[in-house]
Coordinates of C-alpha atoms in Angstrom, one line a residue:
M1 CA 0.1 -0.1 0.0
T2 CA 2.8 2.4 -0.8
G3 CA 3.3 4.8 -3.8
T4 CA 0.0 6.4 -3.5
S5 CA -0.2 9.6 -5.2
Y6 CA -2.8 12.6 -4.6
E7 CA -4.3 15.1 -6.8
V8 CA -4.9 18.2 -4.9
S9 CA -8.2 19.4 -6.3
R10 CA -9.6 15.7 -5.9
T11 CA -8.2 15.0 -2.4
G12 CA -10.0 15.9 1.0
L13 CA -8.4 15.6 4.3
L14 CA -10.9 14.2 7.1
L15 CA -10.1 15.3 10.5
V16 CA -12.4 13.3 12.8
D17 CA -13.5 14.4 16.2
P18 CA -10.6 17.0 17.1
Y19 CA -12.3 17.8 20.3
N20 CA -10.7 18.8 23.7
D21 CA -12.3 15.8 25.3
F22 CA -10.6 13.5 23.3
L23 CA -7.2 15.4 22.7
S24 CA -6.5 17.8 25.7
E25 CA -5.2 17.5 29.3
G26 CA -8.3 17.5 31.5
G27 CA -10.4 15.9 28.6
K28 CA -12.9 13.3 29.7
I29 CA -11.4 10.5 27.5
W30 CA -8.3 11.6 27.2
P31 CA -7.0 9.6 30.0
R32 CA -7.9 6.4 28.3
L33 CA -6.2 7.5 25.0
K34 CA -3.2 9.3 26.4
E35 CA -0.6 6.1 26.6
I36 CA -1.3 5.1 22.9
A37 CA -1.7 8.8 21.7
Q38 CA 2.0 9.7 23.3
R39 CA 3.4 6.5 22.0
V40 CA 2.6 7.3 18.4
G41 CA 3.1 11.1 18.7
L42 CA -0.6 11.5 17.9
L43 CA -0.9 15.3 18.5
D44 CA 2.4 16.2 16.7
N45 CA 1.4 14.1 13.6
L46 CA -2.2 15.5 13.4
R47 CA -0.7 19.0 13.5
A48 CA 1.8 18.3 11.0
V49 CA -0.7 16.7 8.5
V50 CA -3.2 19.5 8.7
A51 CA -0.7 22.1 8.1
A52 CA 0.8 20.0 5.3
A53 CA -2.8 19.7 3.8
R54 CA -3.4 23.5 4.1
E55 CA 0.0 24.2 2.6
A56 CA -0.5 22.1 -0.6
G57 CA -4.0 23.4 -1.0
I58 CA -5.9 20.2 -0.1
Q59 CA -9.4 20.8 1.2
V60 CA -9.8 20.1 4.9
F61 CA -13.1 18.6 6.4
V62 CA -13.6 18.7 9.9
V63 CA -15.8 15.5 10.8
P64 CA -17.5 16.0 14.4
H65 CA -19.3 13.9 16.7
R66 CA -22.7 14.8 17.9
Q67 CA -22.0 17.5 21.2
W68 CA -23.9 15.9 23.8
Q69 CA -26.9 18.0 24.9
P70 CA -29.4 16.9 27.7
G71 CA -31.9 14.4 26.7
D72 CA -29.8 12.8 24.1
Y73 CA -30.2 9.1 23.8
D74 CA -32.7 9.0 26.8
D75 CA -35.8 7.8 24.8
W76 CA -33.8 6.0 21.9
S77 CA -34.7 2.4 21.4
H78 CA -31.2 1.3 20.5
P79 CA -28.3 3.5 21.7
N80 CA -25.2 1.8 21.4
P81 CA -22.5 1.1 24.1
T82 CA -20.4 4.1 23.0
Q83 CA -23.6 6.3 23.1
R84 CA -24.5 5.2 26.7
G85 CA -21.1 6.2 27.9
I86 CA -21.4 9.7 26.4
Q87 CA -24.9 9.8 28.0
E88 CA -23.2 9.1 31.2
R89 CA -20.1 11.2 30.9
H90 CA -21.6 13.8 28.8
S91 CA -18.6 13.7 26.4
F92 CA -18.4 16.6 24.0
A93 CA -21.0 18.5 25.6
K94 CA -22.5 21.4 23.9
G95 CA -21.2 24.7 25.6
S96 CA -18.4 23.1 27.6
W97 CA -14.8 23.3 27.1
G98 CA -14.5 19.5 26.3
G99 CA -17.0 20.1 23.4
E100 CA -14.4 22.7 21.9
W101 CA -12.0 22.1 19.4
H102 CA -8.2 21.5 20.4
P103 CA -6.7 24.7 19.9
D104 CA -4.3 23.4 17.6
L105 CA -6.7 21.6 15.5
A106 CA -9.6 24.1 15.1
P107 CA -11.3 24.9 11.8
Q108 CA -9.8 27.7 10.0
D109 CA -11.0 30.1 7.1
G110 CA -11.8 27.8 4.2
D111 CA -12.2 24.5 5.9
V112 CA -15.4 22.5 5.7
V113 CA -17.2 21.7 8.8
V114 CA -19.6 18.7 8.3
K115 CA -22.6 18.1 10.4
E116 CA -22.1 16.1 13.6
H117 CA -22.6 12.3 13.6
W118 CA -24.6 10.5 16.1
A119 CA -22.8 7.3 16.3
Q120 CA -19.2 6.2 14.5
S121 CA -19.4 7.1 10.7
G122 CA -19.0 10.4 9.7
F123 CA -21.2 9.7 6.7
A124 CA -24.1 8.2 8.1
N125 CA -26.9 10.7 8.7
T126 CA -24.7 13.9 7.6
D127 CA -23.7 16.0 4.7
L128 CA -20.2 14.7 4.3
D129 CA -20.7 12.7 1.1
L130 CA -22.7 15.8 -0.5
L131 CA -19.9 18.2 0.6
L132 CA -17.1 15.8 -0.7
R133 CA -19.1 15.5 -4.1
Q134 CA -19.7 19.2 -4.5
H135 CA -15.7 19.6 -4.1
G136 CA -14.8 17.1 -6.6
I137 CA -13.3 15.1 -4.1
T138 CA -12.5 11.2 -5.0
Q139 CA -9.8 10.4 -2.4
V140 CA -10.1 10.9 1.4
I141 CA -7.2 10.8 4.0
I142 CA -8.8 10.1 7.3
I143 CA -6.9 11.2 10.5
G144 CA -8.2 11.9 14.2
V145 CA -9.9 9.4 16.8
L146 CA -10.6 6.8 17.4
A147 CA -8.7 4.5 14.9
N148 CA -11.0 1.4 15.6
T149 CA -14.4 3.1 15.7
C150 CA -15.0 6.6 14.1
I151 CA -11.9 6.4 11.6
E152 CA -12.7 2.8 10.7
S153 CA -16.4 3.4 10.4
T154 CA -15.9 6.4 8.3
G155 CA -13.4 4.7 6.2
R156 CA -15.4 1.8 5.3
Y157 CA -18.3 4.0 4.4
A158 CA -16.2 6.1 2.2
M159 CA -15.0 2.8 0.3
E160 CA -18.6 1.7 -0.1
L161 CA -19.3 4.9 -1.7
G162 CA -16.5 4.8 -4.3
Y163 CA -14.0 6.9 -2.5
H164 CA -10.3 6.0 -2.3
V165 CA -9.5 5.7 1.5
T166 CA -6.1 6.6 3.1
L167 CA -5.3 5.7 6.7
V168 CA -2.5 7.2 8.7
R169 CA -1.1 4.9 11.3
D170 CA 0.2 7.4 13.8
A171 CA -2.3 10.2 13.1
T172 CA -4.6 8.3 14.9
A173 CA -5.0 6.2 18.3
A174 CA -7.0 3.9 20.1
F175 CA -7.4 3.0 23.9
T176 CA -5.2 0.0 23.5
A177 CA -2.2 -1.0 21.3
E178 CA -4.5 -4.2 20.7
M179 CA -7.3 -1.9 19.3
L180 CA -4.7 0.1 17.3
H181 CA -3.2 -3.0 15.8
A182 CA -6.5 -4.5 14.8
A183 CA -7.6 -1.4 13.0
H184 CA -4.5 -1.2 11.0
E185 CA -3.3 -4.7 10.5
L186 CA -6.4 -6.8 10.4
N187 CA -9.3 -4.8 9.4
G188 CA -7.8 -1.7 7.7
P189 CA -6.5 -3.9 4.5
T190 CA -10.1 -5.2 4.0
Y191 CA -11.2 -1.6 3.0
A192 CA -8.4 1.0 2.7
H193 CA -6.6 1.7 -0.6
A194 CA -3.3 2.8 1.3
I195 CA -2.2 2.5 5.0
L196 CA 0.7 5.1 5.5
T197 CA 2.8 6.7 8.2
T198 CA 2.8 10.3 8.7
A199 CA 6.3 10.9 7.3
D200 CA 5.2 8.9 4.2
L201 CA 2.0 10.7 3.7
L202 CA 3.7 14.1 4.1
T203 CA 6.2 13.1 1.5
A204 CA 3.3 12.2 -0.9
V205 CA 1.3 15.3 0.2
R206 CA 4.2 17.9 -0.6
S207 CA 4.5 16.3 -4.1
A208 CA 0.8 16.2 -4.8
Q209 CA -0.1 18.2 -8.0

């Protein structure tokens, strides 16, 4: 899965769930993610990929999770375990610091902010596919968190819709090393067209035409 090239006008960078609760000290979920995130250099790699994409002229799409509000999931027939956890922890609560963007990964002018996803796929019940197609995007590079939930679900959905999918091993993280391994070594090869390191991706992005 090496040698992948990118055409600037046809490539979109999907930055998934860059919230304080996930990525900042003091965030509700950060303690569960911290060990793996630090091991792979997550924050530095996210910063580097986003900066390189903007410099190259690749369109950035911010793909956010639903910001919890009182009443969310209370009367749902089938909330999933993650949604039950959000219901209890109030992760990414609207109006809270945890529900704000990580300061280094906040959307900038020209970025596209997608409608919030309720579960794990950035496509399901959002406008992501519409926005990608309206921008002429055929290749997506997916970074952010979590590798084995929102990144994987978004990547699988993108493949089903006909997009070329790139995963970035060290620009994502998971709660355990086993989860991260499964995301890239077991599951990723069944749907992703490229699985790169940040260093390899940066080389490809900087040579994009």
